[in-house]
PDB file of C-alpha atoms in Angstrom:
ATOM      1  CA  MET K 145     142.751  87.317 101.143  1.00 49.00           C
ATOM      2  CA  ARG K 146     139.778  87.084  98.819  1.00 50.00           C
ATOM      3  CA  ARG K 147     140.549  87.792  95.177  1.00 46.00           C
ATOM      4  CA  ARG K 148     138.257  90.086  93.218  1.00 45.00           C
ATOM      5  CA  PRO K 149     136.977  88.690  89.900  1.00 43.00           C
ATOM      6  CA  LEU K 150     138.301  90.280  86.756  1.00 39.00           C
ATOM      7  CA  ALA K 151     135.947  92.515  84.795  1.00 40.00           C
ATOM      8  CA  LEU K 152     135.623  90.275  81.760  1.00 36.00           C
ATOM      9  CA  PRO K 153     132.838  89.794  79.200  1.00 37.00           C
ATOM     10  CA  THR K 154     129.954  87.606  80.329  1.00 36.00           C
ATOM     11  CA  TYR K 155     128.949  84.532  78.347  1.00 36.00           C
ATOM     12  CA  VAL K 156     125.579  82.907  78.791  1.00 38.00           C
ATOM     13  CA  ALA K 157     124.523  79.468  77.542  1.00 39.00           C
ATOM     14  CA  THR K 158     121.097  77.976  78.107  1.00 34.00           C
ATOM     15  CA  SER K 159     119.637  74.583  77.289  1.00 34.00           C
ATOM     16  CA  GLY K 160     119.192  74.177  73.549  1.00 35.00           C
ATOM     17  CA  SER K 161     120.586  76.273  70.746  1.00 37.00           C
ATOM     18  CA  CYS K 162     120.514  79.578  72.666  1.00 36.00           C
ATOM     19  CA  GLY K 163     119.816  81.384  69.409  1.00 36.00           C
ATOM     20  CA  HIS K 164     123.475  81.074  68.436  1.00 37.00           C
ATOM     21  CA  PRO K 165     124.956  78.280  66.323  1.00 39.00           C
ATOM     22  CA  ASP K 166     128.129  77.936  68.369  1.00 40.00           C
ATOM     23  CA  ILE K 167     126.367  77.380  71.690  1.00 40.00           C
ATOM     24  CA  THR K 168     124.497  74.155  72.298  1.00 42.00           C
ATOM     25  CA  VAL K 169     123.860  72.730  75.746  1.00 40.00           C
ATOM     26  CA  PRO K 170     122.100  69.388  76.307  1.00 41.00           C
ATOM     27  CA  SER K 171     118.566  69.506  77.657  1.00 43.00           C
ATOM     28  CA  GLY K 172     118.402  69.202  81.419  1.00 41.00           C
ATOM     29  CA  TRP K 173     121.323  71.552  82.084  1.00 38.00           C
ATOM     30  CA  ARG K 174     120.566  74.774  83.882  1.00 38.00           C
ATOM     31  CA  THR K 175     121.521  78.183  82.556  1.00 37.00           C
ATOM     32  CA  LEU K 176     125.267  78.703  82.741  1.00 41.00           C
ATOM     33  CA  THR K 177     126.940  82.091  83.122  1.00 38.00           C
ATOM     34  CA  LEU K 178     130.695  82.196  82.680  1.00 40.00           C
ATOM     35  CA  GLN K 179     133.251  84.978  82.575  1.00 38.00           C
ATOM     36  CA  GLY K 180     136.448  85.030  80.575  1.00 37.00           C
ATOM     37  CA  GLU K 181     137.775  85.665  77.101  1.00 36.00           C
ATOM     38  CA  GLY K 182     137.831  82.672  74.766  1.00 38.00           C
ATOM     39  CA  VAL K 183     136.101  80.474  77.341  1.00 36.00           C
ATOM     40  CA  SER K 184     135.330  76.835  76.558  1.00 36.00           C
ATOM     41  CA  ILE K 185     133.256  74.715  78.934  1.00 36.00           C
ATOM     42  CA  TYR K 186     133.289  70.942  79.048  1.00 33.00           C
ATOM     43  CA  LEU K 187     130.020  69.126  79.679  1.00 37.00           C
ATOM     44  CA  GLY K 188     130.587  65.384  79.720  1.00 35.00           C
ATOM     45  CA  LEU K 189     132.623  64.578  76.616  1.00 33.00           C
ATOM     46  CA  GLU K 190     131.461  67.616  74.667  1.00 35.00           C
ATOM     47  CA  VAL K 191     133.112  71.011  74.305  1.00 34.00           C
ATOM     48  CA  PHE K 192     131.018  74.139  73.988  1.00 36.00           C
ATOM     49  CA  SER K 193     132.768  77.248  72.687  1.00 37.00           C
ATOM     50  CA  LEU K 194     131.274  80.557  73.793  1.00 40.00           C
ATOM     51  CA  HIS K 195     131.643  83.941  72.153  1.00 39.00           C
ATOM     52  CA  THR K 196     131.145  87.569  73.098  1.00 40.00           C
ATOM     53  CA  ARG K 197     128.158  89.545  71.824  1.00 40.00           C
ATOM     54  CA  HIS K 198     130.466  91.386  69.421  1.00 42.00           C
ATOM     55  CA  GLU K 199     131.721  88.097  67.997  1.00 41.00           C
ATOM     56  CA  ARG K 200     128.169  86.798  67.601  1.00 42.00           C
ATOM     57  CA  GLN K 201     127.090  89.979  65.813  1.00 45.00           C
ATOM     58  CA  LYS K 202     130.066  89.748  63.444  1.00 46.00           C
ATOM     59  CA  MET K 203     129.258  86.096  62.648  1.00 44.00           C
ATOM     60  CA  ALA K 204     125.644  87.025  61.980  1.00 42.00           C
ATOM     61  CA  GLN K 205     126.720  89.850  59.666  1.00 47.00           C
ATOM     62  CA  ASP K 206     129.030  87.530  57.747  1.00 47.00           C
ATOM     63  CA  THR K 207     126.239  84.979  57.356  1.00 44.00           C
ATOM     64  CA  SER K 208     123.568  87.499  56.318  1.00 44.00           C
ATOM     65  CA  SER K 209     125.860  89.156  53.797  1.00 48.00           C
ATOM     66  CA  GLY K 210     126.565  85.821  52.107  1.00 52.00           C
ATOM     67  CA  ARG K 211     130.274  86.496  52.441  1.00 54.00           C
ATOM     68  CA  ALA K 212     132.329  83.542  51.205  1.00 51.00           C
ATOM     69  CA  PRO K 213     134.468  81.868  53.884  1.00 58.00           C
ATOM     70  CA  ARG K 214     138.202  82.547  53.797  1.00 78.00           C
ATOM     71  CA  ALA K 215     140.516  80.019  52.201  1.00 79.00           C
ATOM     72  CA  ASP K 216     141.917  78.988  55.592  1.00 80.00           C
ATOM     73  CA  ALA K 217     138.387  78.508  56.941  1.00 81.00           C
ATOM     74  CA  ARG K 218     137.486  76.290  53.988  1.00 86.00           C
ATOM     75  CA  LYS K 219     140.682  74.326  54.494  1.00 89.00           C
ATOM     76  CA  ASN K 220     139.940  73.861  58.203  1.00 88.00           C
ATOM     77  CA  ARG K 221     136.415  72.708  57.449  1.00 92.00           C
ATOM     78  CA  ALA K 222     137.578  70.164  54.885  1.00 92.00           C
ATOM     79  CA  HIS K 223     140.275  68.846  57.242  1.00 93.00           C
ATOM     80  CA  ILE K 224     137.782  68.550  60.109  1.00 94.00           C
ATOM     81  CA  LEU K 225     135.449  66.518  57.888  1.00 95.00           C
ATOM     82  CA  GLU K 226     138.290  64.257  56.767  1.00 95.00           C
ATOM     83  CA  THR K 227     139.377  63.701  60.361  1.00 95.00           C
ATOM     84  CA  ALA K 228     135.829  63.141  61.621  1.00 95.00           C
ATOM     85  CA  GLU K 229     135.261  60.526  58.922  1.00 94.00           C
ATOM     86  CA  LYS K 230     138.256  58.571  60.225  1.00 95.00           C
ATOM     87  CA  VAL K 231     137.332  58.958  63.903  1.00 95.00           C
ATOM     88  CA  PHE K 232     133.711  57.919  63.376  1.00 94.00           C
ATOM     89  CA  ALA K 233     134.749  55.032  61.108  1.00 93.00           C
ATOM     90  CA  ALA K 234     137.087  53.726  63.808  1.00 92.00           C
ATOM     91  CA  ASN K 235     135.055  54.492  66.937  1.00 92.00           C
ATOM     92  CA  GLY K 236     131.486  54.977  65.764  1.00 92.00           C
ATOM     93  CA  VAL K 237     129.459  58.167  66.051  1.00 92.00           C
ATOM     94  CA  THR K 238     130.244  58.440  69.768  1.00 90.00           C
ATOM     95  CA  GLY K 239     133.864  59.243  68.923  1.00 91.00           C
ATOM     96  CA  SER K 240     135.037  62.228  70.942  1.00 91.00           C
ATOM     97  CA  MET K 241     134.537  65.641  69.362  1.00 93.00           C
ATOM     98  CA  ASP K 242     137.552  66.828  71.352  1.00 93.00           C
ATOM     99  CA  THR K 243     139.611  64.064  69.727  1.00 94.00           C
ATOM    100  CA  ILE K 244     138.441  65.196  66.291  1.00 95.00           C
ATOM    101  CA  ALA K 245     139.529  68.751  67.032  1.00 94.00           C
ATOM    102  CA  LYS K 246     142.942  67.668  68.316  1.00 94.00           C
ATOM    103  CA  ARG K 247     143.648  65.335  65.408  1.00 95.00           C
ATOM    104  CA  ALA K 248     142.517  67.991  62.941  1.00 94.00           C
ATOM    105  CA  GLY K 249     144.937  70.433  64.574  1.00 93.00           C
ATOM    106  CA  VAL K 250     142.253  72.994  65.443  1.00 92.00           C
ATOM    107  CA  GLY K 251     140.856  74.338  68.675  1.00 92.00           C
ATOM    108  CA  PRO K 252     137.431  73.366  70.046  1.00 90.00           C
ATOM    109  CA  GLY K 253     136.132  76.822  69.126  1.00 91.00           C
ATOM    110  CA  THR K 254     137.063  76.334  65.479  1.00 92.00           C
ATOM    111  CA  LEU K 255     135.429  72.901  65.386  1.00 93.00           C
ATOM    112  CA  TYR K 256     132.166  74.161  66.899  1.00 91.00           C
ATOM    113  CA  ARG K 257     132.197  77.278  64.765  1.00 91.00           C
ATOM    114  CA  HIS K 258     131.974  75.035  61.707  1.00 93.00           C
ATOM    115  CA  PHE K 259     129.856  72.289  63.278  1.00 93.00           C
ATOM    116  CA  PRO K 260     127.983  73.470  66.390  1.00 92.00           C
ATOM    117  CA  THR K 261     126.646  69.975  67.161  1.00 91.00           C
ATOM    118  CA  ARG K 262     127.631  66.376  66.574  1.00 92.00           C
ATOM    119  CA  GLU K 263     124.480  66.022  64.463  1.00 92.00           C
ATOM    120  CA  SER K 264     125.494  68.887  62.155  1.00 93.00           C
ATOM    121  CA  LEU K 265     128.872  67.210  61.634  1.00 94.00           C
ATOM    122  CA  LEU K 266     127.202  63.875  60.894  1.00 93.00           C
ATOM    123  CA  ALA K 267     124.751  65.548  58.512  1.00 92.00           C
ATOM    124  CA  GLU K 268     127.663  67.009  56.542  1.00 93.00           C
ATOM    125  CA  LEU K 269     129.509  63.682  56.448  1.00 93.00           C
ATOM    126  CA  LEU K 270     126.366  61.926  55.233  1.00 92.00           C
ATOM    127  CA  GLN K 271     125.741  64.294  52.334  1.00 90.00           C
ATOM    128  CA  THR K 272     127.576  62.140  49.790  1.00 89.00           C
ATOM    129  CA  ARG K 273     125.816  59.036  51.077  1.00 92.00           C
ATOM    130  CA  ASP K 274     122.498  60.907  50.973  1.00 93.00           C
ATOM    131  CA  ARG K 275     123.032  61.618  47.289  1.00 93.00           C
ATOM    132  CA  GLU K 276     123.922  57.978  46.666  1.00 94.00           C
ATOM    133  CA  LEU K 277     120.746  56.854  48.414  1.00 94.00           C
ATOM    134  CA  GLU K 278     118.672  59.319  46.422  1.00 94.00           C
ATOM    135  CA  ALA K 279     120.251  58.002  43.217  1.00 95.00           C
ATOM    136  CA  LYS K 280     119.358  54.468  44.335  1.00 95.00           C
ATOM    137  CA  ARG K 281     115.770  55.547  44.915  1.00 95.00           C
ATOM    138  CA  GLN K 282     115.555  56.934  41.403  1.00 95.00           C
ATOM    139  CA  ALA K 283     117.137  53.781  39.964  1.00 96.00           C
ATOM    140  CA  ILE K 284     114.589  51.575  41.744  1.00 96.00           C
ATOM    141  CA  GLU K 285     111.746  53.658  40.388  1.00 94.00           C
ATOM    142  CA  GLN K 286     113.136  53.515  36.849  1.00 94.00           C
ATOM    143  CA  GLU K 287     113.478  49.723  36.963  1.00 92.00           C
ATOM    144  CA  ARG K 288     109.666  49.445  37.194  1.00 87.00           C
ATOM    145  CA  LEU K 289     109.831  46.508  39.593  1.00 91.00           C
ATOM    146  CA  ASP K 290     106.881  44.905  41.318  1.00 94.00           C
ATOM    147  CA  PRO K 291     105.855  47.319  44.118  1.00 94.00           C
ATOM    148  CA  ASP K 292     106.708  44.882  46.924  1.00 92.00           C
ATOM    149  CA  THR K 293     110.109  44.132  45.346  1.00 94.00           C
ATOM    150  CA  ALA K 294     110.764  47.860  44.942  1.00 95.00           C
ATOM    151  CA  LEU K 295     109.922  48.435  48.613  1.00 95.00           C
ATOM    152  CA  SER K 296     112.199  45.598  49.671  1.00 93.00           C
ATOM    153  CA  GLU K 297     115.105  46.986  47.616  1.00 95.00           C
ATOM    154  CA  TRP K 298     114.527  50.457  49.041  1.00 96.00           C
ATOM    155  CA  LEU K 299     114.650  49.113  52.600  1.00 95.00           C
ATOM    156  CA  ASP K 300     117.881  47.281  51.764  1.00 93.00           C
ATOM    157  CA  ALA K 301     119.346  50.553  50.450  1.00 95.00           C
ATOM    158  CA  LEU K 302     118.273  52.314  53.638  1.00 95.00           C
ATOM    159  CA  ALA K 303     120.021  49.613  55.684  1.00 92.00           C
ATOM    160  CA  VAL K 304     123.290  50.261  53.840  1.00 92.00           C
ATOM    161  CA  TRP K 305     122.927  54.017  54.428  1.00 94.00           C
ATOM    162  CA  VAL K 306     122.259  53.563  58.155  1.00 92.00           C
ATOM    163  CA  SER K 307     125.345  51.357  58.473  1.00 90.00           C
ATOM    164  CA  ALA K 308     127.727  54.133  57.378  1.00 91.00           C
ATOM    165  CA  PHE K 309     129.035  54.420  60.956  1.00 91.00           C
ATOM    166  CA  ASP K 310     128.526  52.243  64.017  1.00 91.00           C
ATOM    167  CA  GLY K 311     125.853  53.738  66.238  1.00 90.00           C
ATOM    168  CA  LEU K 312     124.424  56.025  63.546  1.00 91.00           C
ATOM    169  CA  SER K 313     120.927  54.631  64.079  1.00 89.00           C
ATOM    170  CA  GLU K 314     120.683  56.282  67.518  1.00 90.00           C
ATOM    171  CA  PRO K 315     121.143  59.953  66.474  1.00 90.00           C
ATOM    172  CA  LEU K 316     118.880  59.269  63.481  1.00 90.00           C
ATOM    173  CA  ARG K 317     116.182  57.940  65.812  1.00 88.00           C
ATOM    174  CA  GLU K 318     116.572  60.944  68.106  1.00 88.00           C
ATOM    175  CA  ALA K 319     116.312  63.267  65.101  1.00 87.00           C
ATOM    176  CA  LEU K 320     112.751  62.078  64.509  1.00 85.00           C
ATOM    177  CA  SER K 321     111.630  63.654  67.780  1.00 82.00           C
ATOM    178  CA  GLU K 322     113.910  66.716  67.768  1.00 79.00           C
ATOM    179  CA  ARG K 323     113.027  69.483  65.337  1.00 75.00           C
ATOM    180  CA  THR K 324     116.352  71.221  65.932  1.00 77.00           C
ATOM    181  CA  SER K 325     118.530  68.271  64.868  1.00 84.00           C
ATOM    182  CA  ALA K 326     120.491  68.748  61.658  1.00 87.00           C
ATOM    183  CA  LEU K 327     119.506  65.178  60.754  1.00 89.00           C
ATOM    184  CA  THR K 328     115.741  65.707  61.071  1.00 89.00           C
ATOM    185  CA  ILE K 329     115.090  66.903  57.515  1.00 87.00           C
ATOM    186  CA  THR K 330     117.151  64.039  56.104  1.00 87.00           C
ATOM    187  CA  CYS K 331     115.210  61.439  58.093  1.00 90.00           C
ATOM    188  CA  GLN K 332     111.841  62.950  57.228  1.00 91.00           C
ATOM    189  CA  GLY K 333     112.735  62.985  53.542  1.00 92.00           C
ATOM    190  CA  PHE K 334     113.626  59.299  53.522  1.00 93.00           C
ATOM    191  CA  ILE K 335     110.488  58.428  55.488  1.00 94.00           C
ATOM    192  CA  THR K 336     108.480  60.190  52.786  1.00 94.00           C
ATOM    193  CA  SER K 337     110.234  58.070  50.155  1.00 95.00           C
ATOM    194  CA  THR K 338     109.512  54.943  52.198  1.00 95.00           C
ATOM    195  CA  ASP K 339     105.838  55.943  52.374  1.00 95.00           C
ATOM    196  CA  LYS K 340     105.662  56.198  48.582  1.00 96.00           C
ATOM    197  CA  PHE K 341     107.156  52.749  48.034  1.00 95.00           C
ATOM    198  CA  LEU K 342     104.948  51.320  50.768  1.00 95.00           C
ATOM    199  CA  GLU K 343     101.736  52.879  49.452  1.00 96.00           C
ATOM    200  CA  ALA K 344     102.430  51.464  45.993  1.00 95.00           C
ATOM    201  CA  ALA K 345     102.968  48.003  47.508  1.00 94.00           C
ATOM    202  CA  GLN K 346      99.781  48.318  49.570  1.00 94.00           C
ATOM    203  CA  GLU K 347      97.720  49.357  46.556  1.00 94.00           C
ATOM    204  CA  ALA K 348      99.070  46.356  44.638  1.00 93.00           C
ATOM    205  CA  GLY K 349      98.163  44.018  47.497  1.00 93.00           C
ATOM    206  CA  GLY K 350     101.777  43.197  48.332  1.00 90.00           C
ATOM    207  CA  ALA K 351     101.996  44.947  51.733  1.00 90.00           C
ATOM    208  CA  ARG K 352      99.758  44.995  54.798  1.00 88.00           C
ATOM    209  CA  SER K 353      97.422  47.968  55.083  1.00 90.00           C
ATOM    210  CA  GLY K 354      98.239  48.794  58.718  1.00 89.00           C
ATOM    211  CA  VAL K 355     101.967  49.332  58.157  1.00 91.00           C
ATOM    212  CA  ARG K 356     103.437  52.862  58.019  1.00 92.00           C
ATOM    213  CA  GLY K 357     106.575  54.121  56.304  1.00 93.00           C
ATOM    214  CA  ARG K 358     107.774  55.579  59.597  1.00 93.00           C
ATOM    215  CA  ASP K 359     107.522  52.153  61.217  1.00 91.00           C
ATOM    216  CA  LEU K 360     109.580  50.549  58.465  1.00 93.00           C
ATOM    217  CA  PHE K 361     112.201  53.292  58.713  1.00 93.00           C
ATOM    218  CA  LEU K 362     112.445  52.746  62.472  1.00 91.00           C
ATOM    219  CA  GLY K 363     112.618  49.004  61.839  1.00 91.00           C
ATOM    220  CA  VAL K 364     115.675  49.534  59.636  1.00 92.00           C
ATOM    221  CA  LEU K 365     117.281  51.680  62.367  1.00 90.00           C
ATOM    222  CA  ALA K 366     116.522  49.022  64.988  1.00 87.00           C
ATOM    223  CA  THR K 367     118.009  46.299  62.803  1.00 85.00           C
ATOM    224  CA  ALA K 368     121.212  48.305  62.365  1.00 81.00           C
ATOM    225  CA  TRP K 369     121.402  48.968  66.117  1.00 80.00           C
ATOM    226  CA  VAL K 370     120.930  45.317  67.074  1.00 77.00           C
ATOM    227  CA  SER K 371     123.386  44.172  64.411  1.00 72.00           C
ATOM    228  CA  ASN K 372     126.116  46.107  66.248  1.00 67.00           C
ATOM    229  CA  ALA K 373     125.234  44.638  69.647  1.00 67.00           C
ATOM    230  CA  ALA K 374     127.746  42.444  71.453  1.00 57.00           C
ATOM    231  CA  MET K 375     125.677  39.276  70.992  1.00 68.00           C
ATOM    232  CA  ALA K 376     125.119  39.833  67.242  1.00 66.00           C
ATOM    233  CA  ASP K 377     126.954  37.755  64.641  1.00 71.00           C
ATOM    234  CA  LYS K 378     127.370  37.861  60.863  1.00 75.00           C
ATOM    235  CA  SER K 379     123.885  36.493  60.214  1.00 77.00           C
ATOM    236  CA  THR K 380     122.028  38.836  62.556  1.00 74.00           C
ATOM    237  CA  ALA K 381     121.399  41.656  60.082  1.00 74.00           C
ATOM    238  CA  THR K 382     120.077  39.293  57.384  1.00 77.00           C
ATOM    239  CA  ALA K 383     117.867  37.433  59.856  1.00 77.00           C
ATOM    240  CA  LEU K 384     116.375  40.634  61.244  1.00 74.00           C
ATOM    241  CA  ALA K 385     115.800  42.088  57.773  1.00 76.00           C
ATOM    242  CA  SER K 386     113.917  38.909  56.851  1.00 78.00           C
ATOM    243  CA  LEU K 387     111.904  39.170  60.051  1.00 74.00           C
ATOM    244  CA  LEU K 388     111.070  42.796  59.299  1.00 75.00           C
ATOM    245  CA  ARG K 389     109.945  41.844  55.789  1.00 77.00           C
ATOM    246  CA  SER K 390     107.658  39.133  57.169  1.00 75.00           C
ATOM    247  CA  GLY K 391     105.938  41.851  59.177  1.00 74.00           C
ATOM    248  CA  TRP K 392     104.817  43.884  56.162  1.00 77.00           C
ATOM    249  CA  VAL K 393     104.750  41.598  53.119  1.00 74.00           C
ATOM    250  CA  ILE K 394     101.650  39.661  52.072  1.00 73.00           C
ATOM    251  CA  ASP K 395     102.641  36.271  50.668  1.00 66.00           C
TER     252      ASP K 395
END
């Protein structure tokens, strides 16, 4: 005997952000329509929590009203960040989001309500490191170094920032071509800083005229990626950084 489907709310998720922060589906997936209360769908290793229209409207009202999150929500968010830091430190940025939720003692819906994408979680974890890198930029400027030396020190600082977690260079690279990534603004800001150091070095005759700040930023990401490859050893990062420098510096 054929069972009749229950009359439950319909949830729709399309490729992209879907106009709702808790629903993100990778590009290439077709529109999905699911039925059920509190539904979570698993695509690959990711978990996507879906909400009813009423829930979405309530979330939007809370956001627009500037209502402060409840104490338990703040506690959950802080615990998720603490857990994610440990998971990413141990397994790299490809560490399972489902694992983070389980170890934090929250459901997938709670995790994705706070951090709808892996990139948004990474962006939050990097905030302290972002501030440290910005402080380093200011310190380099205040030291009044030779422009080429200042550029070299800035690129070294970028390399340390990119090495926060294994595999971080990949989502940063993807963020440069995805306007919706939570990491895009961060990357663009540091490329702008790289441009300023580079332009000063070029004007002083210490850097080649055809080099771009974006290229140097990508070079730092590539160096970090290769340094984590299976064939890399302890000297790989230093050797590649020297090779990158030889591509822009004028001796």
